[in-house]
């Protein structure tokens, strides 16, 4: 029995670790670090997970989730849910909309399960941070809320300590119940703020309740070092016993802000004559950034995106250029109708614009907002160029 238990635990742990990120992906919106610790008790490996997902417009998604249950089934379910979250994030859904779709995925998994596997349920916290506006948008499906550490500054601008808060927002139902809404909360973060996302195993234990664990967490975060890697180690050392009774996933992010000089926006009228103005604006901005060699390609991309917005979208229309590790061109309008690639016939007068954009850029896509949509396209920077964050 001991050998069989050891083999099953090792198999479940190997599967769990293989389905988690090898390391948080490097991106420019935030410096991140993460840890996963399996349960040290006889209950077996659980289904806790974390993820860091780069999004369009220099943004990043931070995810933490917890699948109810233990063993191979929980680990496999975790992998399926993490894959689903990445697929939904790729189409730039708002946090509440993403959790609604993920809820449908869990309900479908429940219908496919046998009685022996038990009923699938999970919690998830999904947050999006935008380094341009410094806005954090997040929604929770039955998951514990993150800790937010904001730096304080004295009148002379020198550091004057930190404040630790837990956002006041409604927590939606766990995934798998269906029919109940989720809600997105938004708040602004000063540059250098810390976000600590975690599963409940970090706070709860046999020796303390959640309130005591939260108080201890706040004490550690108030003295937090600048490095997320070091902070992860300190949190685990202070909050976890040598053999935790539950799995723990921990994700810490230190926010960055994009230099205002690396963002350029132009409001455009719904007039075809505005396309030439958009091209001139683009060329001037790229010249100021020292990216003249991208001017021709970027002008073509901007022309196509602006023309589409004027022809098929609604005012207000805005062109925005973002310089970071890539060059992003965004065109927003008030219409919710999104364009799509199609194969133009030999004598068609249209239908080739997005194909041209797709061929000239590294990535492109559509991001729906409360006010309409954004069509974006990213280009790689020349080897000697590169945007930096402030």
mmCIF file of C-alpha atoms in Angstrom:
data_model
loop_
_atom_site.group_PDB
_atom_site.id
_atom_site.type_symbol
_atom_site.label_atom_id
_atom_site.label_comp_id
_atom_site.label_asym_id
_atom_site.label_seq_id
_atom_site.Cartn_x
_atom_site.Cartn_y
_atom_site.Cartn_z
ATOM 1 C CA UNK A 1 0.000 0.000 0.000
ATOM 2 C CA UNK A 2 2.809 2.402 0.846
ATOM 3 C CA UNK A 3 4.524 1.750 -2.499
ATOM 4 C CA UNK A 4 1.256 2.154 -4.402
ATOM 5 C CA UNK A 5 0.458 5.431 -2.594
ATOM 6 C CA UNK A 6 3.974 6.743 -3.254
ATOM 7 C CA UNK A 7 3.727 5.840 -6.940
ATOM 8 C CA UNK A 8 0.284 7.452 -7.327
ATOM 9 C CA UNK A 9 1.428 10.611 -5.560
ATOM 10 C CA UNK A 10 4.584 10.827 -7.662
ATOM 11 C CA UNK A 11 2.557 10.365 -10.850
ATOM 12 C CA UNK A 12 0.012 13.024 -9.876
ATOM 13 C CA UNK A 13 2.757 15.450 -8.826
ATOM 14 C CA UNK A 14 4.657 14.902 -12.082
ATOM 15 C CA UNK A 15 1.485 15.553 -14.075
ATOM 16 C CA UNK A 16 0.685 18.647 -12.002
ATOM 17 C CA UNK A 17 4.134 20.157 -12.445
ATOM 18 C CA UNK A 18 4.227 19.354 -16.164
ATOM 19 C CA UNK A 19 0.964 21.276 -16.673
ATOM 20 C CA UNK A 20 2.116 24.374 -14.762
ATOM 21 C CA UNK A 21 4.297 27.068 -16.377
ATOM 22 C CA UNK A 22 7.991 26.171 -16.264
ATOM 23 C CA UNK A 23 8.629 29.742 -15.135
ATOM 24 C CA UNK A 24 6.568 32.936 -15.384
ATOM 25 C CA UNK A 25 6.954 34.253 -18.922
ATOM 26 C CA UNK A 26 9.040 37.416 -19.175
ATOM 27 C CA UNK A 27 6.945 40.394 -20.222
ATOM 28 C CA UNK A 28 7.163 44.141 -19.796
ATOM 29 C CA UNK A 29 4.013 44.997 -17.792
ATOM 30 C CA UNK A 30 5.102 43.441 -14.484
ATOM 31 C CA UNK A 31 7.943 41.542 -12.852
ATOM 32 C CA UNK A 32 6.546 38.216 -11.656
ATOM 33 C CA UNK A 33 7.516 35.232 -9.543
ATOM 34 C CA UNK A 34 5.503 32.149 -8.607
ATOM 35 C CA UNK A 35 5.615 29.040 -6.443
ATOM 36 C CA UNK A 36 3.675 25.776 -6.313
ATOM 37 C CA UNK A 37 3.877 23.552 -3.235
ATOM 38 C CA UNK A 38 2.061 20.206 -3.109
ATOM 39 C CA UNK A 39 0.268 19.057 0.009
ATOM 40 C CA UNK A 40 2.501 17.401 2.556
ATOM 41 C CA UNK A 41 -0.333 15.358 4.047
ATOM 42 C CA UNK A 42 -1.752 12.020 2.979
ATOM 43 C CA UNK A 43 -4.566 13.733 1.072
ATOM 44 C CA UNK A 44 -2.519 13.759 -2.123
ATOM 45 C CA UNK A 45 -1.710 16.338 -4.787
ATOM 46 C CA UNK A 46 -4.449 18.865 -5.531
ATOM 47 C CA UNK A 47 -5.347 21.036 -8.496
ATOM 48 C CA UNK A 48 -3.942 24.482 -7.665
ATOM 49 C CA UNK A 49 -2.472 26.473 -10.546
ATOM 50 C CA UNK A 50 -1.187 29.882 -11.604
ATOM 51 C CA UNK A 51 -0.428 31.522 -14.931
ATOM 52 C CA UNK A 52 0.994 34.705 -16.465
ATOM 53 C CA UNK A 53 -0.385 35.501 -19.935
ATOM 54 C CA UNK A 54 0.845 38.396 -22.123
ATOM 55 C CA UNK A 55 -2.042 40.268 -23.767
ATOM 56 C CA UNK A 56 -2.335 42.841 -26.519
ATOM 57 C CA UNK A 57 -1.631 46.504 -25.829
ATOM 58 C CA UNK A 58 1.303 45.740 -23.464
ATOM 59 C CA UNK A 59 -1.121 44.275 -20.869
ATOM 60 C CA UNK A 60 -0.718 41.099 -18.845
ATOM 61 C CA UNK A 61 -3.170 38.620 -17.285
ATOM 62 C CA UNK A 62 -2.478 37.114 -13.861
ATOM 63 C CA UNK A 63 -4.356 33.915 -13.003
ATOM 64 C CA UNK A 64 -4.663 31.723 -9.916
ATOM 65 C CA UNK A 65 -7.080 28.823 -9.570
ATOM 66 C CA UNK A 66 -7.928 25.824 -7.423
ATOM 67 C CA UNK A 67 -9.651 22.611 -8.534
ATOM 68 C CA UNK A 68 -11.568 20.835 -5.782
ATOM 69 C CA UNK A 69 -10.301 17.307 -5.176
ATOM 70 C CA UNK A 70 -7.042 15.386 -5.102
ATOM 71 C CA UNK A 71 -4.955 13.091 -7.242
ATOM 72 C CA UNK A 72 -4.661 12.520 -10.972
ATOM 73 C CA UNK A 73 -8.204 13.653 -11.725
ATOM 74 C CA UNK A 74 -7.681 17.048 -10.073
ATOM 75 C CA UNK A 75 -4.323 17.544 -11.789
ATOM 76 C CA UNK A 76 -5.747 16.645 -15.209
ATOM 77 C CA UNK A 77 -8.751 18.935 -14.687
ATOM 78 C CA UNK A 78 -6.392 21.740 -13.708
ATOM 79 C CA UNK A 79 -4.542 21.316 -17.001
ATOM 80 C CA UNK A 80 -7.768 21.473 -18.993
ATOM 81 C CA UNK A 81 -8.922 24.616 -17.206
ATOM 82 C CA UNK A 82 -5.550 26.332 -17.598
ATOM 83 C CA UNK A 83 -5.654 25.604 -21.332
ATOM 84 C CA UNK A 84 -9.196 26.978 -21.541
ATOM 85 C CA UNK A 85 -8.185 30.177 -19.715
ATOM 86 C CA UNK A 86 -5.319 30.727 -22.170
ATOM 87 C CA UNK A 87 -7.673 30.204 -25.125
ATOM 88 C CA UNK A 88 -10.188 32.714 -23.753
ATOM 89 C CA UNK A 89 -7.416 35.178 -22.888
ATOM 90 C CA UNK A 90 -6.211 34.989 -26.496
ATOM 91 C CA UNK A 91 -9.494 36.552 -27.641
ATOM 92 C CA UNK A 92 -9.104 39.360 -25.083
ATOM 93 C CA UNK A 93 -12.182 38.791 -22.942
ATOM 94 C CA UNK A 94 -12.917 40.968 -19.918
ATOM 95 C CA UNK A 95 -12.382 39.126 -16.584
ATOM 96 C CA UNK A 96 -16.107 38.623 -15.885
ATOM 97 C CA UNK A 97 -16.753 37.401 -19.443
ATOM 98 C CA UNK A 98 -13.812 35.006 -19.286
ATOM 99 C CA UNK A 99 -15.055 33.485 -16.024
ATOM 100 C CA UNK A 100 -18.531 33.084 -17.530
ATOM 101 C CA UNK A 101 -17.073 31.041 -20.412
ATOM 102 C CA UNK A 102 -14.863 29.082 -18.010
ATOM 103 C CA UNK A 103 -17.971 28.299 -15.931
ATOM 104 C CA UNK A 104 -19.532 26.759 -19.059
ATOM 105 C CA UNK A 105 -16.399 24.638 -19.563
ATOM 106 C CA UNK A 106 -16.637 23.253 -16.019
ATOM 107 C CA UNK A 107 -20.339 22.469 -16.484
ATOM 108 C CA UNK A 108 -19.544 20.518 -19.668
ATOM 109 C CA UNK A 109 -16.794 18.632 -17.818
ATOM 110 C CA UNK A 110 -19.318 17.705 -15.120
ATOM 111 C CA UNK A 111 -21.622 16.190 -17.735
ATOM 112 C CA UNK A 112 -18.781 14.063 -19.103
ATOM 113 C CA UNK A 113 -17.658 12.697 -15.750
ATOM 114 C CA UNK A 114 -18.427 9.291 -14.360
ATOM 115 C CA UNK A 115 -19.755 8.758 -10.852
ATOM 116 C CA UNK A 116 -16.358 7.428 -9.703
ATOM 117 C CA UNK A 117 -14.553 10.640 -10.622
ATOM 118 C CA UNK A 118 -16.849 12.859 -8.567
ATOM 119 C CA UNK A 119 -18.196 16.256 -9.472
ATOM 120 C CA UNK A 120 -15.790 18.864 -10.841
ATOM 121 C CA UNK A 121 -15.698 22.248 -9.145
ATOM 122 C CA UNK A 122 -13.072 24.970 -9.086
ATOM 123 C CA UNK A 123 -12.341 28.538 -8.099
ATOM 124 C CA UNK A 124 -10.447 31.072 -10.179
ATOM 125 C CA UNK A 125 -9.191 34.641 -9.936
ATOM 126 C CA UNK A 126 -8.436 36.426 -13.226
ATOM 127 C CA UNK A 127 -6.762 39.857 -13.251
ATOM 128 C CA UNK A 128 -5.589 42.110 -16.090
ATOM 129 C CA UNK A 129 -2.997 44.849 -15.545
ATOM 130 C CA UNK A 130 -2.510 47.641 -18.101
ATOM 131 C CA UNK A 131 0.852 49.484 -17.744
ATOM 132 C CA UNK A 132 -0.396 52.362 -19.948
ATOM 133 C CA UNK A 133 -3.350 53.361 -17.748
ATOM 134 C CA UNK A 134 -2.032 51.515 -14.622
ATOM 135 C CA UNK A 135 -5.516 50.033 -14.225
ATOM 136 C CA UNK A 136 -6.014 46.582 -12.728
ATOM 137 C CA UNK A 137 -9.253 44.784 -13.659
ATOM 138 C CA UNK A 138 -10.144 41.558 -11.868
ATOM 139 C CA UNK A 139 -12.971 39.140 -11.211
ATOM 140 C CA UNK A 140 -13.273 36.181 -8.859
ATOM 141 C CA UNK A 141 -15.172 32.923 -9.186
ATOM 142 C CA UNK A 142 -15.306 31.808 -5.562
ATOM 143 C CA UNK A 143 -11.600 32.545 -5.095
ATOM 144 C CA UNK A 144 -9.896 34.425 -2.272
ATOM 145 C CA UNK A 145 -9.081 38.015 -3.217
ATOM 146 C CA UNK A 146 -5.470 39.116 -3.722
ATOM 147 C CA UNK A 147 -3.415 41.371 -1.478
ATOM 148 C CA UNK A 148 -2.469 44.748 -2.966
ATOM 149 C CA UNK A 149 0.655 46.499 -1.684
ATOM 150 C CA UNK A 150 0.991 50.162 -2.717
ATOM 151 C CA UNK A 151 4.068 52.298 -2.011
ATOM 152 C CA UNK A 152 3.687 55.526 -0.047
ATOM 153 C CA UNK A 153 5.749 58.628 -0.751
ATOM 154 C CA UNK A 154 6.629 61.520 1.540
ATOM 155 C CA UNK A 155 6.149 65.144 0.510
ATOM 156 C CA UNK A 156 9.691 65.237 -0.882
ATOM 157 C CA UNK A 157 9.031 62.150 -3.014
ATOM 158 C CA UNK A 158 11.107 59.719 -0.933
ATOM 159 C CA UNK A 159 9.639 56.293 -0.035
ATOM 160 C CA UNK A 160 7.571 56.368 3.166
ATOM 161 C CA UNK A 161 6.445 52.783 3.656
ATOM 162 C CA UNK A 162 3.724 50.616 2.152
ATOM 163 C CA UNK A 163 0.023 49.983 2.638
ATOM 164 C CA UNK A 164 -1.501 46.507 2.365
ATOM 165 C CA UNK A 165 -5.129 46.231 1.270
ATOM 166 C CA UNK A 166 -7.555 43.570 0.110
ATOM 167 C CA UNK A 167 -9.914 44.899 -2.614
ATOM 168 C CA UNK A 168 -13.526 45.281 -1.616
ATOM 169 C CA UNK A 169 -15.446 43.612 -4.418
ATOM 170 C CA UNK A 170 -18.100 40.921 -4.829
ATOM 171 C CA UNK A 171 -16.850 37.357 -5.129
ATOM 172 C CA UNK A 172 -18.803 35.321 -7.658
ATOM 173 C CA UNK A 173 -19.837 31.687 -7.198
ATOM 174 C CA UNK A 174 -17.357 28.843 -7.768
ATOM 175 C CA UNK A 175 -17.074 27.496 -11.295
ATOM 176 C CA UNK A 176 -19.607 24.828 -12.201
ATOM 177 C CA UNK A 177 -22.795 26.260 -10.709
ATOM 178 C CA UNK A 178 -23.935 28.132 -13.842
ATOM 179 C CA UNK A 179 -26.462 30.903 -14.323
ATOM 180 C CA UNK A 180 -24.982 33.371 -11.830
ATOM 181 C CA UNK A 181 -23.123 36.518 -12.926
ATOM 182 C CA UNK A 182 -19.536 37.530 -12.270
ATOM 183 C CA UNK A 183 -18.445 41.120 -11.814
ATOM 184 C CA UNK A 184 -15.271 42.961 -12.828
ATOM 185 C CA UNK A 185 -13.739 45.473 -10.404
ATOM 186 C CA UNK A 186 -11.206 48.102 -11.474
ATOM 187 C CA UNK A 187 -8.690 50.154 -9.512
ATOM 188 C CA UNK A 188 -5.587 52.154 -10.311
ATOM 189 C CA UNK A 189 -2.161 51.059 -9.092
ATOM 190 C CA UNK A 190 0.883 53.295 -8.584
ATOM 191 C CA UNK A 191 4.019 52.123 -10.340
ATOM 192 C CA UNK A 192 5.916 49.602 -8.215
ATOM 193 C CA UNK A 193 2.822 48.204 -6.510
ATOM 194 C CA UNK A 194 2.723 44.523 -5.581
ATOM 195 C CA UNK A 195 -0.079 42.064 -6.288
ATOM 196 C CA UNK A 196 -0.070 38.804 -4.343
ATOM 197 C CA UNK A 197 -2.432 36.156 -5.753
ATOM 198 C CA UNK A 198 -2.706 32.852 -3.910
ATOM 199 C CA UNK A 199 -4.895 29.863 -3.134
ATOM 200 C CA UNK A 200 -6.545 29.374 0.261
ATOM 201 C CA UNK A 201 -3.935 26.823 1.336
ATOM 202 C CA UNK A 202 -1.530 29.726 1.981
ATOM 203 C CA UNK A 203 -3.772 31.228 4.682
ATOM 204 C CA UNK A 204 -5.645 28.283 6.193
ATOM 205 C CA UNK A 205 -4.101 25.625 8.397
ATOM 206 C CA UNK A 206 -5.039 23.429 11.344
ATOM 207 C CA UNK A 207 -3.400 25.907 13.740
ATOM 208 C CA UNK A 208 -4.964 29.193 12.545
ATOM 209 C CA UNK A 209 -8.054 30.577 10.858
ATOM 210 C CA UNK A 210 -8.252 32.694 7.715
ATOM 211 C CA UNK A 211 -8.271 36.040 9.566
ATOM 212 C CA UNK A 212 -5.095 35.168 11.450
ATOM 213 C CA UNK A 213 -3.461 34.014 8.221
ATOM 214 C CA UNK A 214 -4.461 37.236 6.469
ATOM 215 C CA UNK A 215 -3.007 39.325 9.308
ATOM 216 C CA UNK A 216 0.278 37.419 9.099
ATOM 217 C CA UNK A 217 0.295 37.821 5.328
ATOM 218 C CA UNK A 218 -0.172 41.588 5.702
ATOM 219 C CA UNK A 219 2.726 41.812 8.159
ATOM 220 C CA UNK A 220 5.080 40.091 5.717
ATOM 221 C CA UNK A 221 3.911 42.176 2.757
ATOM 222 C CA UNK A 222 4.288 45.458 4.685
ATOM 223 C CA UNK A 223 8.011 44.691 4.957
ATOM 224 C CA UNK A 224 8.153 43.283 1.439
ATOM 225 C CA UNK A 225 11.451 43.407 -0.413
ATOM 226 C CA UNK A 226 11.522 44.768 -3.945
ATOM 227 C CA UNK A 227 12.126 41.390 -5.572
ATOM 228 C CA UNK A 228 9.040 39.191 -6.168
ATOM 229 C CA UNK A 229 11.275 36.109 -6.015
ATOM 230 C CA UNK A 230 12.498 36.977 -2.527
ATOM 231 C CA UNK A 231 8.981 37.906 -1.433
ATOM 232 C CA UNK A 232 7.648 34.493 -2.484
ATOM 233 C CA UNK A 233 10.279 32.796 -0.335
ATOM 234 C CA UNK A 234 9.490 34.981 2.668
ATOM 235 C CA UNK A 235 5.745 34.392 2.406
ATOM 236 C CA UNK A 236 6.136 30.631 2.232
ATOM 237 C CA UNK A 237 8.586 30.583 5.139
ATOM 238 C CA UNK A 238 6.313 32.699 7.329
ATOM 239 C CA UNK A 239 2.941 31.188 6.501
ATOM 240 C CA UNK A 240 3.459 27.498 5.750
ATOM 241 C CA UNK A 241 4.426 24.638 8.019
ATOM 242 C CA UNK A 242 6.957 22.074 6.856
ATOM 243 C CA UNK A 243 4.150 19.784 5.669
ATOM 244 C CA UNK A 244 1.181 21.912 4.523
ATOM 245 C CA UNK A 245 -2.212 20.246 4.666
ATOM 246 C CA UNK A 246 -3.271 21.678 1.318
ATOM 247 C CA UNK A 247 -1.705 22.581 -2.004
ATOM 248 C CA UNK A 248 -0.498 26.154 -2.399
ATOM 249 C CA UNK A 249 -0.130 28.260 -5.523
ATOM 250 C CA UNK A 250 1.393 31.720 -5.100
ATOM 251 C CA UNK A 251 1.899 34.416 -7.742
ATOM 252 C CA UNK A 252 3.500 37.787 -6.966
ATOM 253 C CA UNK A 253 3.702 40.633 -9.488
ATOM 254 C CA UNK A 254 5.416 44.018 -9.158
ATOM 255 C CA UNK A 255 3.770 46.454 -11.557
ATOM 256 C CA UNK A 256 5.570 48.651 -14.036
ATOM 257 C CA UNK A 257 4.319 51.715 -15.903
ATOM 258 C CA UNK A 258 4.853 52.540 -19.539
ATOM 259 C CA UNK A 259 6.681 55.793 -20.183
ATOM 260 C CA UNK A 260 4.090 58.308 -21.510
ATOM 261 C CA UNK A 261 6.569 59.126 -24.260
ATOM 262 C CA UNK A 262 6.143 55.599 -25.597
ATOM 263 C CA UNK A 263 2.408 56.008 -26.194
ATOM 264 C CA UNK A 264 0.953 58.198 -28.953
ATOM 265 C CA UNK A 265 -2.777 58.635 -29.672
ATOM 266 C CA UNK A 266 -4.672 60.467 -32.416
ATOM 267 C CA UNK A 267 -8.444 61.014 -32.561
ATOM 268 C CA UNK A 268 -9.816 60.704 -36.097
ATOM 269 C CA UNK A 269 -13.070 61.799 -37.744
ATOM 270 C CA UNK A 270 -15.194 59.300 -39.672
ATOM 271 C CA UNK A 271 -13.891 60.672 -42.972
ATOM 272 C CA UNK A 272 -11.779 58.828 -45.585
ATOM 273 C CA UNK A 273 -9.568 61.904 -45.844
ATOM 274 C CA UNK A 274 -8.366 61.183 -42.284
ATOM 275 C CA UNK A 275 -6.375 58.154 -43.491
ATOM 276 C CA UNK A 276 -3.561 60.322 -44.877
ATOM 277 C CA UNK A 277 -3.466 62.244 -41.596
ATOM 278 C CA UNK A 278 -3.098 58.951 -39.718
ATOM 279 C CA UNK A 279 -0.196 57.943 -41.986
ATOM 280 C CA UNK A 280 1.601 61.256 -41.451
ATOM 281 C CA UNK A 281 1.092 60.979 -37.689
ATOM 282 C CA UNK A 282 2.527 57.454 -37.718
ATOM 283 C CA UNK A 283 5.599 58.410 -39.736
ATOM 284 C CA UNK A 284 6.329 61.376 -37.487
ATOM 285 C CA UNK A 285 6.044 59.305 -34.327
ATOM 286 C CA UNK A 286 8.246 56.476 -35.640
ATOM 287 C CA UNK A 287 10.873 59.005 -36.678
ATOM 288 C CA UNK A 288 10.855 60.442 -33.151
ATOM 289 C CA UNK A 289 11.321 56.917 -31.781
ATOM 290 C CA UNK A 290 14.175 56.154 -34.164
ATOM 291 C CA UNK A 291 12.184 53.460 -35.990
ATOM 292 C CA UNK A 292 12.249 54.921 -39.502
ATOM 293 C CA UNK A 293 12.847 51.500 -41.071
ATOM 294 C CA UNK A 294 9.420 50.357 -39.821
ATOM 295 C CA UNK A 295 7.665 53.398 -41.276
ATOM 296 C CA UNK A 296 6.639 51.905 -44.637
ATOM 297 C CA UNK A 297 5.180 48.710 -43.177
ATOM 298 C CA UNK A 298 3.492 50.507 -40.300
ATOM 299 C CA UNK A 299 1.932 53.060 -42.665
ATOM 300 C CA UNK A 300 0.330 50.231 -44.651
ATOM 301 C CA UNK A 301 -0.996 48.591 -41.481
ATOM 302 C CA UNK A 302 -2.372 51.868 -40.125
ATOM 303 C CA UNK A 303 -3.994 52.684 -43.475
ATOM 304 C CA UNK A 304 -5.846 49.363 -43.540
ATOM 305 C CA UNK A 305 -6.974 49.480 -39.911
ATOM 306 C CA UNK A 306 -8.112 53.114 -40.050
ATOM 307 C CA UNK A 307 -9.896 52.584 -43.386
ATOM 308 C CA UNK A 308 -11.774 49.586 -41.930
ATOM 309 C CA UNK A 309 -12.812 51.606 -38.878
ATOM 310 C CA UNK A 310 -14.043 54.525 -40.995
ATOM 311 C CA UNK A 311 -15.878 52.318 -43.498
ATOM 312 C CA UNK A 312 -17.458 49.776 -41.141
ATOM 313 C CA UNK A 313 -17.132 51.217 -37.620
ATOM 314 C CA UNK A 314 -18.648 54.076 -35.664
ATOM 315 C CA UNK A 315 -17.254 57.255 -34.146
ATOM 316 C CA UNK A 316 -15.317 57.993 -32.039
ATOM 317 C CA UNK A 317 -12.269 56.523 -33.820
ATOM 318 C CA UNK A 318 -8.794 56.607 -32.329
ATOM 319 C CA UNK A 319 -5.352 55.498 -33.500
ATOM 320 C CA UNK A 320 -2.878 54.550 -30.772
ATOM 321 C CA UNK A 321 0.784 53.526 -31.118
ATOM 322 C CA UNK A 322 2.517 51.750 -28.220
ATOM 323 C CA UNK A 323 6.272 51.187 -28.088
ATOM 324 C CA UNK A 324 7.467 48.490 -25.706
ATOM 325 C CA UNK A 325 9.184 45.189 -26.532
ATOM 326 C CA UNK A 326 7.143 45.347 -29.759
ATOM 327 C CA UNK A 327 5.457 48.113 -31.730
ATOM 328 C CA UNK A 328 1.679 47.909 -31.386
ATOM 329 C CA UNK A 329 -0.789 49.727 -33.638
ATOM 330 C CA UNK A 330 -4.326 49.965 -32.264
ATOM 331 C CA UNK A 331 -7.428 51.433 -33.898
ATOM 332 C CA UNK A 332 -10.556 51.663 -31.746
ATOM 333 C CA UNK A 333 -14.126 52.568 -32.653
ATOM 334 C CA UNK A 334 -17.586 52.346 -31.091
ATOM 335 C CA UNK A 335 -18.850 49.413 -33.177
ATOM 336 C CA UNK A 336 -18.915 45.900 -31.749
ATOM 337 C CA UNK A 337 -18.715 44.241 -35.189
ATOM 338 C CA UNK A 338 -15.287 42.685 -35.670
ATOM 339 C CA UNK A 339 -13.615 42.063 -39.052
ATOM 340 C CA UNK A 340 -12.285 38.644 -40.011
ATOM 341 C CA UNK A 341 -9.907 37.200 -42.553
ATOM 342 C CA UNK A 342 -11.425 35.914 -45.785
ATOM 343 C CA UNK A 343 -10.130 34.761 -49.134
ATOM 344 C CA UNK A 344 -10.829 37.385 -51.786
ATOM 345 C CA UNK A 345 -11.722 36.186 -55.281
ATOM 346 C CA UNK A 346 -9.749 37.347 -58.311
ATOM 347 C CA UNK A 347 -12.090 40.222 -59.201
ATOM 348 C CA UNK A 348 -13.167 41.269 -55.689
ATOM 349 C CA UNK A 349 -12.462 44.915 -54.914
ATOM 350 C CA UNK A 350 -12.109 44.289 -51.166
ATOM 351 C CA UNK A 351 -11.297 41.553 -48.704
ATOM 352 C CA UNK A 352 -7.481 41.776 -48.829
ATOM 353 C CA UNK A 353 -6.827 44.376 -46.124
ATOM 354 C CA UNK A 354 -6.668 42.103 -43.097
ATOM 355 C CA UNK A 355 -4.732 39.499 -45.059
ATOM 356 C CA UNK A 356 -2.147 42.207 -45.758
ATOM 357 C CA UNK A 357 -2.055 43.144 -42.059
ATOM 358 C CA UNK A 358 -1.639 39.487 -41.059
ATOM 359 C CA UNK A 359 1.250 39.043 -43.492
ATOM 360 C CA UNK A 360 3.078 42.225 -42.465
ATOM 361 C CA UNK A 361 2.830 41.854 -38.671
ATOM 362 C CA UNK A 362 3.785 39.297 -36.061
ATOM 363 C CA UNK A 363 0.328 39.129 -34.430
ATOM 364 C CA UNK A 364 -3.031 40.821 -34.842
ATOM 365 C CA UNK A 365 -6.457 40.509 -33.267
ATOM 366 C CA UNK A 366 -9.616 42.103 -31.933
ATOM 367 C CA UNK A 367 -10.266 43.227 -28.362
ATOM 368 C CA UNK A 368 -13.856 44.012 -27.391
ATOM 369 C CA UNK A 369 -14.458 46.722 -24.795
ATOM 370 C CA UNK A 370 -17.516 48.138 -23.041
ATOM 371 C CA UNK A 371 -17.492 51.001 -25.558
ATOM 372 C CA UNK A 372 -16.813 49.061 -28.775
ATOM 373 C CA UNK A 373 -13.729 47.258 -30.060
ATOM 374 C CA UNK A 374 -10.006 47.627 -30.721
ATOM 375 C CA UNK A 375 -8.216 46.126 -33.720
ATOM 376 C CA UNK A 376 -4.526 45.736 -32.941
ATOM 377 C CA UNK A 377 -1.394 44.537 -34.707
ATOM 378 C CA UNK A 378 2.116 43.956 -33.334
ATOM 379 C CA UNK A 379 5.446 44.222 -35.132
ATOM 380 C CA UNK A 380 8.849 43.103 -33.919
ATOM 381 C CA UNK A 381 11.386 45.856 -33.376
ATOM 382 C CA UNK A 382 14.691 46.024 -35.276
ATOM 383 C CA UNK A 383 17.560 44.267 -33.556
ATOM 384 C CA UNK A 384 19.190 47.527 -32.489
ATOM 385 C CA UNK A 385 15.910 49.160 -31.403
ATOM 386 C CA UNK A 386 13.621 48.466 -28.470
ATOM 387 C CA UNK A 387 11.171 50.144 -26.197
ATOM 388 C CA UNK A 388 11.710 50.310 -22.469
ATOM 389 C CA UNK A 389 9.310 50.817 -19.614
ATOM 390 C CA UNK A 390 9.610 53.729 -17.248
#
